[in-house]
Coordinates of C-alpha atoms in Angstrom, one line a residue:
M7 CA 0.0 0.0 0.0
A8 CA 2.9 2.4 0.8
N9 CA 4.5 1.8 -2.6
T10 CA 1.1 2.4 -4.3
S11 CA 0.5 5.6 -2.3
S12 CA 4.0 6.9 -3.1
R13 CA 3.6 6.1 -6.7
T14 CA 0.2 7.8 -6.9
L15 CA 1.7 11.0 -5.3
R16 CA 4.6 10.8 -7.8
L17 CA 2.1 10.5 -10.7
L18 CA 0.1 13.5 -9.4
S19 CA 3.2 15.6 -9.1
L20 CA 4.1 14.8 -12.8
L21 CA 0.6 15.5 -14.0
Q22 CA 0.4 18.9 -12.1
T23 CA 3.0 20.3 -14.5
H24 CA -0.1 20.4 -16.9
R25 CA 1.9 19.1 -19.8
H26 CA 0.7 16.2 -21.9
W27 CA 2.4 13.0 -21.0
P28 CA 2.4 10.1 -23.5
G29 CA 1.3 6.9 -21.8
P30 CA 4.5 4.9 -22.4
D31 CA 6.7 7.8 -21.2
L32 CA 4.7 8.2 -18.0
A33 CA 4.7 4.4 -17.3
E34 CA 8.4 4.3 -17.8
R35 CA 9.0 7.3 -15.6
L36 CA 7.0 5.6 -12.8
G37 CA 8.5 2.1 -13.5
V38 CA 5.1 0.4 -14.0
S39 CA 3.2 -1.3 -16.7
P40 CA 0.5 0.6 -18.8
R41 CA -2.2 -1.4 -17.0
T42 CA -0.9 -0.3 -13.6
L43 CA -0.7 3.3 -14.8
R44 CA -4.4 3.1 -15.9
R45 CA -5.3 1.9 -12.4
D46 CA -3.3 4.7 -10.8
V47 CA -5.1 7.3 -13.0
D48 CA -8.4 5.8 -12.1
R49 CA -7.5 6.2 -8.4
L50 CA -6.7 9.9 -8.9
R51 CA -10.0 10.4 -10.6
E52 CA -11.8 8.8 -7.6
L53 CA -10.0 11.4 -5.4
G54 CA -11.4 14.2 -7.5
Y55 CA -8.5 14.9 -9.9
P56 CA -9.8 15.5 -13.5
V57 CA -7.3 13.4 -15.5
E58 CA -8.0 13.5 -19.2
A59 CA -6.9 10.5 -21.4
S60 CA -6.5 10.4 -25.2
R61 CA -6.1 7.3 -27.4
G62 CA -4.2 6.7 -30.5
V63 CA -0.5 7.2 -31.5
D64 CA -0.2 10.4 -29.5
G65 CA -2.3 9.0 -26.7
G66 CA -1.5 10.0 -23.1
Y67 CA -2.7 11.8 -20.0
Q68 CA -3.1 15.4 -18.9
L69 CA -4.5 17.0 -15.8
A70 CA -7.4 19.3 -16.6
A71 CA -9.1 22.2 -14.7
G72 CA -11.9 20.9 -12.5
A73 CA -14.9 22.3 -10.8
A74 CA -13.2 22.3 -7.4
L75 CA -9.6 22.6 -6.3
P76 CA -8.2 19.2 -5.2
P77 CA -5.2 18.9 -2.9
L78 CA -1.9 20.0 -4.5
V79 CA 1.5 18.3 -4.4
V80 CA 4.5 20.6 -4.3
D81 CA 8.2 19.9 -4.1
D82 CA 10.7 21.5 -1.7
E83 CA 11.5 24.5 -3.8
E84 CA 7.8 25.2 -4.5
A85 CA 6.9 24.9 -0.8
V86 CA 9.6 27.5 0.1
A87 CA 8.4 29.8 -2.6
L88 CA 4.8 29.5 -1.4
A89 CA 5.7 30.3 2.2
V90 CA 7.8 33.3 1.3
G91 CA 5.2 34.7 -1.1
M92 CA 2.4 34.3 1.5
Q93 CA 4.5 35.9 4.2
A94 CA 4.9 39.0 1.9
A95 CA 1.1 38.9 1.2
T96 CA 0.3 39.0 4.9
Q97 CA 2.1 42.4 5.2
G98 CA -0.4 43.9 2.8
S99 CA 1.5 43.8 -0.5
V100 CA -1.7 43.0 -2.2
A101 CA -4.8 44.6 -0.7
G102 CA -7.6 42.2 0.3
I103 CA -5.8 38.9 0.5
E104 CA -4.1 39.2 3.8
E105 CA -6.5 36.9 5.7
S106 CA -6.4 34.3 3.0
A107 CA -2.6 34.4 3.0
V108 CA -2.4 33.8 6.7
R109 CA -4.7 30.8 6.4
A110 CA -2.7 29.3 3.6
L111 CA 0.6 30.1 5.3
T112 CA -0.6 28.4 8.5
K113 CA -1.4 25.2 6.6
V114 CA 1.9 25.2 4.7
V115 CA 4.1 25.8 7.7
Q116 CA 2.3 23.2 9.8
V117 CA 3.4 20.4 7.6
M118 CA 6.7 21.8 6.5
P119 CA 9.8 19.9 7.8
P120 CA 12.3 21.8 9.9
R121 CA 14.9 22.0 7.2
L122 CA 12.5 23.8 4.9
R123 CA 11.4 26.2 7.7
R124 CA 15.0 27.1 8.2
R125 CA 15.3 28.0 4.5
V126 CA 12.2 30.2 4.7
D127 CA 13.5 32.0 7.8
A128 CA 16.9 32.5 6.2
L129 CA 15.4 34.0 3.1
R130 CA 13.1 36.3 5.1
A131 CA 16.0 37.5 7.3
V132 CA 18.0 38.8 4.3
T133 CA 15.0 40.4 2.5
V134 CA 14.4 44.1 3.0
P135 CA 10.8 45.2 2.5
L136 CA 10.1 48.4 0.5
E137 CA 8.3 51.0 2.6
W138 CA 6.1 53.9 1.5
G139 CA 5.2 57.0 3.4
A140 CA 6.8 59.0 6.2
R141 CA 6.9 56.2 8.7
A142 CA 7.5 52.5 8.1
A143 CA 4.6 50.2 8.7
P144 CA 5.0 48.0 11.8
V145 CA 6.3 44.6 10.8
V146 CA 4.7 41.5 12.4
D147 CA 6.9 38.4 12.9
P148 CA 5.5 35.7 10.7
A149 CA 6.1 33.2 13.5
V150 CA 3.8 35.2 15.8
L151 CA 1.2 35.5 13.0
I152 CA 1.3 31.8 12.3
G153 CA 1.1 30.8 16.0
V154 CA -1.8 33.1 16.8
A155 CA -3.7 32.0 13.6
Q156 CA -3.3 28.4 14.6
A157 CA -4.7 29.2 18.1
C158 CA -7.7 31.0 16.6
R159 CA -8.3 28.1 14.2
D160 CA -8.0 25.4 16.9
T161 CA -9.9 27.3 19.6
E162 CA -7.0 26.9 22.0
R163 CA -6.2 29.3 24.8
L164 CA -3.2 31.5 24.3
E165 CA -0.6 33.2 26.5
F166 CA 1.7 36.0 25.4
S167 CA 3.5 39.1 26.5
Y168 CA 1.9 42.4 25.4
A169 CA 3.4 45.9 25.6
A170 CA 0.7 48.6 25.5
P171 CA 1.8 52.2 24.6
G172 CA 3.8 53.7 27.5
R173 CA 3.6 50.6 29.6
E174 CA 5.8 47.7 30.6
P175 CA 5.1 44.3 28.9
M176 CA 2.5 42.3 30.7
A177 CA 1.5 38.6 30.6
R178 CA -1.9 38.0 29.0
H179 CA -4.1 34.9 28.9
V180 CA -6.8 34.9 26.3
E181 CA -9.3 33.0 24.2
P182 CA -8.3 34.0 20.7
H183 CA -11.2 34.7 18.3
R184 CA -10.2 36.3 15.0
L185 CA -7.2 38.0 13.3
V186 CA -8.1 41.4 11.6
P187 CA -5.9 43.2 9.1
L188 CA -6.7 46.9 9.3
G189 CA -4.8 49.5 7.4
R190 CA -1.1 48.6 7.8
R191 CA -1.6 46.7 11.0
W192 CA -2.8 43.3 12.3
Y193 CA -5.0 42.9 15.3
L194 CA -6.0 39.9 17.4
V195 CA -9.6 40.0 18.8
A196 CA -9.7 37.8 21.9
Y197 CA -11.5 37.3 25.2
D198 CA -9.1 38.4 28.0
L199 CA -9.4 35.9 30.9
H200 CA -7.7 38.2 33.4
R201 CA -10.0 41.2 32.7
H202 CA -13.1 39.1 31.9
D203 CA -13.8 41.2 28.8
W204 CA -13.2 41.3 25.0
R205 CA -10.0 43.1 23.9
S206 CA -8.1 43.7 20.7
F207 CA -4.3 43.4 20.6
R208 CA -1.9 44.8 18.0
L209 CA 0.3 41.9 16.8
D210 CA 3.5 44.0 16.4
R211 CA 3.3 44.6 20.2
L212 CA 2.7 40.9 21.0
T213 CA 5.7 38.6 21.7
A214 CA 6.2 34.9 22.6
P215 CA 2.7 33.5 22.0
R216 CA 2.3 30.1 23.5
T217 CA -0.7 27.8 23.4
T218 CA -1.7 26.2 26.7
G219 CA -3.4 23.1 25.3
A220 CA -6.7 24.1 26.9
R221 CA -9.6 24.2 24.4
F222 CA -12.6 26.6 24.9
R223 CA -16.2 27.1 23.7
T224 CA -16.4 30.2 21.4
R225 CA -18.1 33.1 23.1
D226 CA -20.5 35.6 21.4
L227 CA -18.5 38.7 20.3
P228 CA -20.2 42.0 20.9
G229 CA -20.8 44.0 17.7
A230 CA -21.3 43.0 14.1
D231 CA -18.0 41.3 13.6
A232 CA -14.3 41.3 14.6
A233 CA -13.4 44.1 12.2
A234 CA -16.2 46.3 13.5
F235 CA -15.0 45.6 17.1
V236 CA -11.4 46.7 16.3
R237 CA -12.6 49.8 14.5
A238 CA -14.8 50.8 17.4
G239 CA -11.9 50.3 19.8
L240 CA -9.7 52.5 17.8
E241 CA -12.3 55.3 17.6
T242 CA -12.6 55.4 21.4
A243 CA -8.9 55.1 22.2
Q244 CA -7.4 57.5 24.7
Q245 CA -4.9 58.8 22.1
P246 CA -6.9 59.5 19.0
A247 CA -5.3 60.0 15.6
R248 CA -3.9 63.4 15.0
F249 CA -5.9 64.3 11.9
S250 CA -9.6 63.9 11.0
V251 CA -9.8 63.9 7.2
E252 CA -13.0 64.8 5.2
V253 CA -12.9 65.1 1.4
L254 CA -15.6 65.4 -1.2
V255 CA -14.6 63.1 -4.1
H256 CA -16.2 63.6 -7.5
A257 CA -16.4 59.9 -8.3
P258 CA -19.0 57.1 -7.6
A259 CA -18.8 55.7 -4.1
D260 CA -18.2 52.1 -5.3
R261 CA -15.2 53.2 -7.3
V262 CA -13.6 54.9 -4.3
R263 CA -14.5 52.0 -2.0
E264 CA -12.6 49.6 -4.3
R265 CA -9.4 51.5 -3.5
L266 CA -9.8 53.0 -0.1
A267 CA -12.5 51.2 1.9
R268 CA -9.8 49.4 4.0
W269 CA -8.6 52.8 5.3
A270 CA -11.6 55.1 5.2
E271 CA -15.3 55.4 5.5
I272 CA -17.0 56.2 2.2
E273 CA -20.5 57.9 2.2
E274 CA -22.4 58.2 -1.1
V275 CA -23.7 61.7 -1.9
D276 CA -25.1 60.9 -5.3
A277 CA -24.4 58.8 -8.3
T278 CA -21.2 60.8 -9.2
S279 CA -19.8 61.9 -5.8
C280 CA -19.1 60.7 -2.3
V281 CA -17.5 61.9 1.0
L282 CA -14.4 60.2 2.3
R283 CA -13.7 60.3 6.0
M284 CA -10.5 59.0 7.6
T285 CA -8.6 59.4 10.9
T286 CA -4.8 59.2 10.5
D287 CA -1.6 60.2 12.2
S288 CA 0.1 60.9 8.8
L289 CA -1.5 62.9 5.9
D290 CA 0.8 61.1 3.4
W291 CA -1.6 58.1 3.2
P292 CA -4.8 60.1 2.3
A293 CA -2.9 62.2 -0.1
M294 CA -1.5 59.1 -2.0
G295 CA -4.9 57.3 -1.8
L296 CA -6.8 60.2 -3.2
G297 CA -4.3 60.6 -6.0
A298 CA -4.7 56.9 -6.8
V299 CA -8.5 57.3 -7.3
G300 CA -7.9 59.4 -10.4
A301 CA -10.8 61.8 -9.8
E302 CA -11.3 65.5 -8.8
F303 CA -11.8 66.2 -5.1
E304 CA -12.2 69.0 -2.6
V305 CA -10.6 69.0 0.8
R306 CA -13.0 70.0 3.6
S307 CA -10.6 69.3 6.5
P308 CA -8.0 69.5 7.8
P309 CA -6.3 72.5 6.3
E310 CA -3.0 70.8 6.7
L311 CA -4.0 68.3 4.0
A312 CA -4.7 71.1 1.6
D313 CA -1.3 72.6 2.4
L314 CA 0.4 69.2 1.8
L315 CA -1.3 68.7 -1.6
R316 CA -0.3 72.2 -2.6
E317 CA 3.3 71.5 -1.7
W318 CA 3.2 68.2 -3.6
G319 CA 1.6 69.8 -6.6
E320 CA 4.3 72.4 -6.9
R321 CA 7.0 69.8 -6.6
F322 CA 5.3 67.5 -9.2
R323 CA 4.9 70.5 -11.5
R324 CA 8.6 71.3 -11.3
A325 CA 9.5 67.7 -11.9
A326 CA 7.4 67.8 -15.1
G327 CA 9.4 70.7 -16.4

């Protein structure tokens, strides 16, 4: 059975190159007879892999696209590439896929042998991320992100050290609920067992997460969802953001939401205009975001944003000659 299973995995790996394999070549590559090859192909079909077969002189096998995604088989190099790519995606390199990247990264790392994990860590250690804006975004350790994601998935209590602004690090014991990417940061929404209440924790301030082995029954989260809970907490924080931005944008609300909904609240005015509201500690981000929309807009507040745009406009005009 072990030989059969290993051979089936080898067959799947060859077919996943999506090239057409002549039957005799494929049988020779696997060291089996054409009859055994046909049985192995049938076994893959039973598992949900759409293997197409063609007869004749040029007959052979090829893996086709199916209605659902079956399990994939990757080699060592592909596994390392996937892990590194998903780590980059968790830091917001592509908007909207951070949560999916964390789930995929958690699955890959969980089954990755230590030798491949060391290669991923080494590559990450010598890679310098490109930063935009006046201040670099806080970087979350992928090991922390993976550990917390696994605890959320497995409903397992979690202990870690947390350093709130202006305070010494303190030990926390929580029931992790959800991870939320918001703007350029990651937040953990969890029930704090010491304070007997729900809390959100910034992951870049969280160190040494450790699961306790104790499972828990999921509690009802107050509010619509985890993202709404984090936003509400940020709005009522003791140290609010420095600037409250309000801009009238002459573009449909849906168009503006596609680009800026992760950072701002978009309120429709009519079919061709909307109001953007954002709280931020740096005006560089709303300036870049509004420029990326590609529409006319009017700054209502704060005046510092208008001054910044005026300064940028003069600089760009000089650069254009």
